[in-house]
mmCIF file of C-alpha atoms and ligand atoms in Angstrom:
data_model
loop_
_atom_site.group_PDB
_atom_site.id
_atom_site.type_symbol
_atom_site.label_atom_id
_atom_site.label_comp_id
_atom_site.label_asym_id
_atom_site.label_seq_id
_atom_site.Cartn_x
_atom_site.Cartn_y
_atom_site.Cartn_z
ATOM 1 C CA MET A 122 2.389 1.352 19.776
ATOM 2 C CA CYS A 123 5.237 0.394 18.381
ATOM 3 C CA SER A 124 8.145 3.168 18.361
ATOM 4 C CA THR A 125 9.870 2.088 15.746
ATOM 5 C CA GLN A 126 10.274 4.895 13.546
ATOM 6 C CA LEU A 127 9.831 3.847 9.925
ATOM 7 C CA ASP A 128 9.728 4.849 6.685
ATOM 8 C CA LEU A 129 8.643 4.338 3.458
ATOM 9 C CA PHE A 130 10.364 3.805 -0.077
ATOM 10 C CA SER A 131 13.694 2.000 1.275
ATOM 11 C CA SER A 132 15.571 0.946 -2.368
ATOM 12 C CA ASP A 133 16.576 -2.943 -0.762
ATOM 13 C CA SER A 134 13.345 -4.847 -2.278
ATOM 14 C CA GLN A 135 13.868 -8.141 -3.428
ATOM 15 C CA ASP A 136 11.196 -9.446 -2.333
ATOM 16 C CA ASN A 137 8.765 -11.667 -5.248
ATOM 17 C CA GLY A 138 5.678 -10.142 -3.026
ATOM 18 C CA LYS A 139 4.259 -13.855 -3.570
ATOM 19 C CA GLU A 140 2.850 -15.457 0.365
ATOM 20 C CA LEU A 141 3.641 -18.647 -1.331
ATOM 21 C CA ASN A 142 6.825 -18.025 -2.455
ATOM 22 C CA VAL A 143 8.006 -15.327 0.422
ATOM 23 C CA LYS A 144 11.530 -15.748 0.974
ATOM 24 C CA GLU A 145 11.525 -15.988 4.995
ATOM 25 C CA LYS A 146 14.765 -14.039 5.703
ATOM 26 C CA GLU A 147 14.925 -13.623 9.113
ATOM 27 C CA ALA A 148 14.499 -10.078 10.197
ATOM 28 C CA GLU A 149 17.193 -8.224 12.388
ATOM 29 C CA LYS A 150 15.857 -6.965 15.138
ATOM 30 C CA VAL A 151 15.768 -3.094 15.807
ATOM 31 C CA THR A 152 12.367 -2.711 18.595
ATOM 32 C CA ASN A 153 9.851 -4.433 20.303
ATOM 33 C CA SER A 154 6.080 -3.044 19.711
ATOM 34 C CA SER A 155 5.332 -2.533 23.698
ATOM 35 C CA GLU A 156 1.290 -3.712 21.983
ATOM 36 C CA ASN A 157 2.723 -6.964 20.249
ATOM 37 C CA ASN A 158 6.258 -7.539 20.714
ATOM 38 C CA VAL A 159 6.946 -8.476 16.337
ATOM 39 C CA VAL A 160 10.062 -6.881 15.934
ATOM 40 C CA LEU A 161 11.369 -5.004 12.434
ATOM 41 C CA LYS A 162 13.826 -4.878 10.005
ATOM 42 C CA PRO A 163 16.143 -1.220 10.255
ATOM 43 C CA ILE A 164 14.833 0.780 7.985
ATOM 44 C CA LYS A 165 17.331 2.696 5.052
ATOM 45 C CA LYS A 166 16.319 5.639 3.078
ATOM 46 C CA SER A 167 15.961 6.033 0.066
ATOM 47 C CA LYS A 168 19.337 7.449 -1.527
ATOM 48 C CA ASP A 169 18.102 11.836 -3.223
ATOM 49 C CA LYS A 170 19.059 11.060 -7.160
ATOM 50 C CA PRO A 171 21.393 14.351 -8.770
ATOM 51 C CA ILE A 172 19.056 15.925 -10.567
ATOM 52 C CA ALA A 173 20.382 14.834 -13.958
ATOM 53 C CA GLU A 174 18.594 11.894 -13.470
ATOM 54 C CA LEU A 175 15.262 12.466 -12.222
ATOM 55 C CA THR A 176 12.285 12.298 -14.930
ATOM 56 C CA ILE A 177 9.571 14.683 -16.106
ATOM 57 C CA GLU A 178 7.346 12.912 -14.211
ATOM 58 C CA ASP A 179 9.697 13.181 -11.349
ATOM 59 C CA LYS A 180 9.800 16.805 -11.931
ATOM 60 C CA LYS A 181 6.322 17.489 -12.006
ATOM 61 C CA ILE A 182 6.601 15.728 -8.402
ATOM 62 C CA ILE A 183 9.116 18.180 -7.065
ATOM 63 C CA ASP A 184 7.017 21.052 -8.258
ATOM 64 C CA ILE A 185 3.875 19.786 -6.708
ATOM 65 C CA GLU A 186 5.401 19.238 -3.639
ATOM 66 C CA LEU A 187 6.965 22.655 -3.674
ATOM 67 C CA GLN A 188 3.317 24.273 -4.207
ATOM 68 C CA ILE A 189 2.703 22.432 -1.303
ATOM 69 C CA LYS A 190 5.467 23.832 1.128
ATOM 70 C CA GLU A 191 4.851 27.180 0.189
ATOM 71 C CA LYS A 192 0.869 26.427 1.608
ATOM 72 C CA GLU A 193 0.785 26.087 5.774
ATOM 73 C CA THR A 194 -2.668 24.587 5.521
ATOM 74 C CA LEU A 195 -4.422 22.281 2.869
ATOM 75 C CA ASN A 196 -7.828 21.734 2.721
ATOM 76 C CA ASP A 197 -9.403 19.252 1.542
ATOM 77 C CA GLN A 198 -10.277 21.127 -1.748
ATOM 78 C CA GLU A 199 -6.808 21.915 -2.360
ATOM 79 C CA ARG A 200 -6.122 17.952 -1.119
ATOM 80 C CA ASN A 201 -7.623 17.123 -3.586
ATOM 81 C CA ASN A 202 -7.444 19.081 -6.548
ATOM 82 C CA TYR A 203 -2.837 18.187 -6.036
ATOM 83 C CA LEU A 204 -4.494 14.260 -6.161
ATOM 84 C CA ASN A 205 -5.569 14.991 -8.732
ATOM 85 C CA GLN A 206 -3.066 16.352 -10.625
ATOM 86 C CA VAL A 207 -0.207 13.622 -9.555
ATOM 87 C CA LYS A 208 -2.813 10.548 -10.973
ATOM 88 C CA GLU A 209 -2.819 13.009 -13.766
ATOM 89 C CA ILE A 210 1.329 12.728 -13.693
ATOM 90 C CA ALA A 211 0.660 8.875 -13.179
ATOM 91 C CA SER A 212 -1.698 8.296 -15.660
ATOM 92 C CA SER A 213 0.425 9.442 -19.372
ATOM 93 C CA CYS A 214 4.101 7.927 -16.494
ATOM 94 C CA VAL A 215 6.648 6.582 -19.127
ATOM 95 C CA LYS A 216 9.790 6.312 -16.036
ATOM 96 C CA CYS A 217 9.878 1.984 -16.409
ATOM 97 C CA VAL A 218 9.170 -0.506 -18.718
ATOM 98 C CA LEU A 219 6.434 -1.398 -16.958
ATOM 99 C CA SER A 220 4.146 1.553 -19.007
ATOM 100 C CA GLU A 221 5.128 -0.438 -21.889
ATOM 101 C CA THR A 222 3.064 -3.521 -21.915
ATOM 102 C CA ARG A 223 -0.185 -1.831 -19.632
ATOM 103 C CA THR A 224 -3.227 -0.808 -20.983
ATOM 104 C CA LYS A 225 -4.348 1.425 -18.206
ATOM 105 C CA VAL A 226 -2.656 2.765 -15.337
ATOM 106 C CA VAL A 227 -4.047 2.299 -12.105
ATOM 107 C CA PHE A 228 -3.932 4.992 -9.674
ATOM 108 C CA SER A 229 -6.785 4.395 -7.423
ATOM 109 C CA ALA A 230 -10.121 3.590 -6.362
ATOM 110 C CA GLY A 231 -12.564 4.809 -3.193
ATOM 111 C CA ASN A 232 -12.222 7.572 -1.219
ATOM 112 C CA PRO A 233 -9.387 10.045 -1.095
ATOM 113 C CA ASP A 234 -11.367 11.344 1.862
ATOM 114 C CA SER A 235 -11.305 8.020 3.951
ATOM 115 C CA LEU A 236 -9.817 6.559 7.095
ATOM 116 C CA ILE A 237 -8.854 3.437 5.637
ATOM 117 C CA MET A 238 -6.018 3.310 2.993
ATOM 118 C CA LEU A 239 -5.066 -0.136 1.774
ATOM 119 C CA ILE A 240 -2.454 -0.933 -0.679
ATOM 120 C CA GLY A 241 -2.040 -3.831 -3.364
ATOM 121 C CA GLU A 242 1.008 -5.180 -5.272
ATOM 122 C CA GLY A 243 -0.206 -4.023 -8.107
ATOM 123 C CA PRO A 244 -3.367 -4.476 -10.893
ATOM 124 C CA GLY A 245 -3.613 -7.822 -12.001
ATOM 125 C CA GLU A 246 -5.731 -8.694 -15.577
ATOM 126 C CA ASN A 247 -8.240 -7.399 -15.543
ATOM 127 C CA GLU A 248 -7.785 -4.284 -13.258
ATOM 128 C CA ASP A 249 -5.102 -3.574 -16.107
ATOM 129 C CA LYS A 250 -8.243 -3.457 -18.578
ATOM 130 C CA THR A 251 -10.230 -1.161 -16.677
ATOM 131 C CA GLY A 252 -7.808 0.968 -14.595
ATOM 132 C CA ILE A 253 -9.700 0.007 -11.590
ATOM 133 C CA PRO A 254 -7.130 -1.415 -8.466
ATOM 134 C CA PHE A 255 -9.423 -4.909 -7.685
ATOM 135 C CA VAL A 256 -12.204 -5.400 -9.540
ATOM 136 C CA GLY A 257 -10.493 -9.334 -10.382
ATOM 137 C CA ARG A 258 -11.151 -12.352 -8.344
ATOM 138 C CA ALA A 259 -9.212 -11.126 -5.980
ATOM 139 C CA GLY A 260 -10.716 -7.536 -5.282
ATOM 140 C CA GLN A 261 -14.913 -9.444 -5.316
ATOM 141 C CA LEU A 262 -13.183 -11.045 -2.126
ATOM 142 C CA LEU A 263 -11.602 -8.150 -0.829
ATOM 143 C CA ASP A 264 -15.566 -6.997 -1.691
ATOM 144 C CA LYS A 265 -17.012 -9.996 0.751
ATOM 145 C CA ILE A 266 -14.110 -9.530 3.521
ATOM 146 C CA LEU A 267 -15.150 -6.255 4.041
ATOM 147 C CA GLU A 268 -18.685 -6.048 3.106
ATOM 148 C CA SER A 269 -18.580 -9.039 6.687
ATOM 149 C CA ALA A 270 -16.850 -6.063 8.688
ATOM 150 C CA LYS A 271 -19.531 -4.267 7.199
ATOM 151 C CA ILE A 272 -16.382 -1.767 6.267
ATOM 152 C CA SER A 273 -17.812 0.560 3.259
ATOM 153 C CA ARG A 274 -15.246 0.004 -0.088
ATOM 154 C CA GLU A 275 -16.762 3.504 -1.582
ATOM 155 C CA ASN A 276 -16.593 5.078 2.147
ATOM 156 C CA ASP A 277 -14.913 3.520 3.928
ATOM 157 C CA LEU A 278 -11.387 2.361 1.322
ATOM 158 C CA TYR A 279 -8.614 4.212 -0.993
ATOM 159 C CA ILE A 280 -7.226 1.999 -2.885
ATOM 160 C CA ALA A 281 -4.884 2.458 -4.068
ATOM 161 C CA ASN A 282 -1.056 -0.339 -5.270
ATOM 162 C CA VAL A 283 2.662 -0.392 -5.257
ATOM 163 C CA VAL A 284 2.712 -0.180 -8.714
ATOM 164 C CA LYS A 285 0.021 1.124 -11.255
ATOM 165 C CA CYS A 286 1.138 -0.245 -14.824
ATOM 166 C CA ARG A 287 0.498 -4.993 -14.454
ATOM 167 C CA PRO A 288 3.199 -6.340 -14.502
ATOM 168 C CA PRO A 289 4.119 -8.626 -17.885
ATOM 169 C CA ALA A 290 1.726 -12.512 -16.653
ATOM 170 C CA ASN A 291 1.087 -10.801 -12.909
ATOM 171 C CA ARG A 292 4.565 -11.151 -11.798
ATOM 172 C CA THR A 293 5.913 -9.170 -8.893
ATOM 173 C CA PRO A 294 6.834 -6.027 -9.946
ATOM 174 C CA PHE A 295 10.293 -5.559 -9.676
ATOM 175 C CA GLU A 296 12.927 -3.386 -7.607
ATOM 176 C CA ASP A 297 13.693 -0.272 -10.285
ATOM 177 C CA GLU A 298 9.703 -0.830 -10.989
ATOM 178 C CA ILE A 299 8.349 -0.248 -7.390
ATOM 179 C CA ASP A 300 11.435 2.359 -6.835
ATOM 180 C CA ALA A 301 10.156 4.157 -9.895
ATOM 181 C CA CYS A 302 6.130 4.322 -8.740
ATOM 182 C CA SER A 303 7.734 4.877 -5.605
ATOM 183 C CA ILE A 304 6.440 8.918 -5.923
ATOM 184 C CA TYR A 305 3.063 8.313 -6.371
ATOM 185 C CA LEU A 306 1.392 5.879 -3.575
ATOM 186 C CA LYS A 307 4.402 8.401 -1.924
ATOM 187 C CA LYS A 308 1.698 11.268 -2.865
ATOM 188 C CA GLN A 309 -1.500 9.469 -2.770
ATOM 189 C CA LEU A 310 -0.639 9.219 1.423
ATOM 190 C CA GLU A 311 0.587 12.570 1.727
ATOM 191 C CA LEU A 312 -2.548 13.960 0.150
ATOM 192 C CA THR A 313 -4.919 11.439 1.873
ATOM 193 C CA ASN A 314 -6.698 11.770 4.855
ATOM 194 C CA ALA A 315 -6.224 7.364 5.611
ATOM 195 C CA SER A 316 -5.149 7.419 9.481
ATOM 196 C CA ILE A 317 -5.146 3.389 8.792
ATOM 197 C CA ILE A 318 -3.228 1.607 6.169
ATOM 198 C CA LEU A 319 -3.262 -2.419 5.281
ATOM 199 C CA LEU A 320 -1.067 -3.594 3.565
ATOM 200 C CA THR A 321 -1.595 -6.801 1.814
ATOM 201 C CA GLY A 322 0.692 -9.326 0.659
ATOM 202 C CA ALA A 323 4.705 -8.801 0.897
ATOM 203 C CA THR A 324 5.680 -6.407 -1.825
ATOM 204 C CA ALA A 325 2.867 -3.608 0.250
ATOM 205 C CA MET A 326 5.009 -4.613 2.883
ATOM 206 C CA LYS A 327 8.010 -4.632 1.689
ATOM 207 C CA ALA A 328 7.768 -1.043 0.314
ATOM 208 C CA ILE A 329 6.586 1.003 3.113
ATOM 209 C CA LEU A 330 7.641 -0.991 5.871
ATOM 210 C CA ASN A 331 10.377 -1.727 4.469
ATOM 211 C CA SER A 332 10.422 -5.922 6.481
ATOM 212 C CA THR A 333 11.297 -9.303 5.194
ATOM 213 C CA SER A 334 9.006 -10.905 8.042
ATOM 214 C CA PRO A 335 6.534 -13.247 6.966
ATOM 215 C CA ILE A 336 3.229 -12.052 6.787
ATOM 216 C CA SER A 337 1.969 -14.659 8.678
ATOM 217 C CA LYS A 338 3.881 -13.800 11.708
ATOM 218 C CA VAL A 339 3.236 -9.913 11.441
ATOM 219 C CA ARG A 340 0.188 -9.859 10.247
ATOM 220 C CA GLY A 341 -2.750 -8.523 12.137
ATOM 221 C CA GLN A 342 -0.563 -6.487 14.458
ATOM 222 C CA TRP A 343 -0.417 -2.534 14.059
ATOM 223 C CA PHE A 344 2.438 -0.305 13.440
ATOM 224 C CA GLU A 345 3.031 2.128 13.994
ATOM 225 C CA TRP A 346 4.129 5.169 11.180
ATOM 226 C CA ASN A 347 4.292 8.547 10.404
ATOM 227 C CA GLY A 348 1.862 8.994 13.050
ATOM 228 C CA LYS A 349 -1.086 6.421 11.046
ATOM 229 C CA TRP A 350 -2.340 3.027 12.227
ATOM 230 C CA VAL A 351 -0.887 0.194 9.463
ATOM 231 C CA MET A 352 -1.223 -3.033 9.163
ATOM 232 C CA PRO A 353 0.018 -5.815 7.215
ATOM 233 C CA VAL A 354 -2.345 -8.120 5.974
ATOM 234 C CA PHE A 355 -3.358 -11.699 3.788
ATOM 235 C CA HIS A 356 -3.071 -10.778 -0.061
ATOM 236 C CA PRO A 357 -6.687 -11.901 -1.224
ATOM 237 C CA SER A 358 -4.889 -13.646 -4.045
ATOM 238 C CA TYR A 359 -3.162 -15.584 -0.646
ATOM 239 C CA LEU A 360 -6.316 -16.425 0.983
ATOM 240 C CA LEU A 361 -8.048 -17.214 -2.934
ATOM 241 C CA ARG A 362 -5.208 -20.336 -3.560
ATOM 242 C CA ASN A 363 -6.215 -21.164 0.482
ATOM 243 C CA PRO A 364 -9.649 -21.569 0.676
ATOM 244 C CA SER A 365 -10.653 -22.895 4.004
ATOM 245 C CA LYS A 366 -11.665 -21.341 6.606
ATOM 246 C CA GLU A 367 -11.075 -23.695 10.059
ATOM 247 C CA VAL A 368 -10.553 -21.994 12.858
ATOM 248 C CA GLY A 369 -6.935 -20.895 12.541
ATOM 249 C CA SER A 370 -6.782 -20.856 9.020
ATOM 250 C CA PRO A 371 -6.056 -18.116 6.779
ATOM 251 C CA LYS A 372 -9.272 -16.989 5.472
ATOM 252 C CA TRP A 373 -10.450 -16.950 9.245
ATOM 253 C CA LEU A 374 -7.365 -14.754 10.948
ATOM 254 C CA MET A 375 -7.835 -12.286 8.262
ATOM 255 C CA TRP A 376 -11.745 -11.898 9.495
ATOM 256 C CA GLN A 377 -9.819 -11.598 12.945
ATOM 257 C CA ASP A 378 -7.854 -9.454 11.261
ATOM 258 C CA ILE A 379 -10.618 -6.986 9.568
ATOM 259 C CA LYS A 380 -12.532 -7.208 12.962
ATOM 260 C CA LYS A 381 -9.731 -5.200 14.736
ATOM 261 C CA VAL A 382 -9.411 -2.809 11.440
ATOM 262 C CA LYS A 383 -13.152 -2.201 11.859
ATOM 263 C CA GLN A 384 -13.042 -1.612 15.375
ATOM 264 C CA LYS A 385 -9.719 0.913 15.357
ATOM 265 C CA LEU A 386 -11.769 2.574 11.787
ATOM 266 C CA ASP A 387 -14.951 3.040 14.907
ATOM 267 C CA GLU A 388 -12.747 4.449 17.922
ATOM 268 C CA ILE A 389 -10.757 6.770 14.981
ATOM 269 C CA LYS A 390 -14.902 7.660 14.050
ATOM 270 C CA GLY A 391 -15.509 7.929 17.779
HETATM 271 N N1 URA B 139 -3.794 -7.147 -6.437
HETATM 272 C C1 URA B 139 -3.237 -6.223 -6.537
HETATM 273 O O1 URA B 139 -2.472 -6.360 -5.490
HETATM 274 N N2 URA B 139 -3.473 -4.688 -6.293
HETATM 275 C C2 URA B 139 -4.823 -5.235 -7.334
HETATM 276 O O2 URA B 139 -5.022 -4.382 -8.370
HETATM 277 C C3 URA B 139 -5.509 -6.359 -7.833
HETATM 278 C C4 URA B 139 -4.724 -7.192 -7.645
#
């Protein structure tokens, strides 16, 4: 396993999140994963905001954090209760400009008790209309990929996005939007049960691993993050633009990756 201490939500996100447009900045050498020899950029801690800059939503989340701190452990019901409270706060969030153009906040789908959490970039048009992540064309392809590996979207997966509101014209979310929304994703990661985190595409990878390495270089590799297994994979939208199933093609590589995920899931389930 990788010994890198990976951290969440650095504020230096510049990535445009689309696999075709990724600026292939050379990642600085930090450490090697003994499993896969992948190197990641160093992590910068996001700065704590002065109290005066906290939004109402931030304060409500801090209040939940304080309640959680007072408890020694959380049982599943308490965990899910807190997660619902976080969802409730997000559902009326106005922390960033995306709230001005959204139809619905897209918080999550699937099973919060599942072992896999899949993180996408942000809602598209269909997700914005329905309030459910990954229900458009990319979502339908994701469903097929999961089905082919016998991974149940409903039972084995909890799905979330880096930003919960649709960026206009499906543009890549800006850094300040990602930062504003990070309190929700952070809580989703803390309050769900997943031991496997799948990062679909560059924006999710940047948000969690703070890596600008091209997805094509790191996809399919396991990283350790906060005691969880993290794997970057191609975004389904990228696969829609690259439909070939030839050996070595992105779709074929995704198939190899999803088989590894299923294997890990089975190992963890025992
Ligand atoms: N793409 C994403 O990244 N997330 C969605 O929910 C839908 C499409």
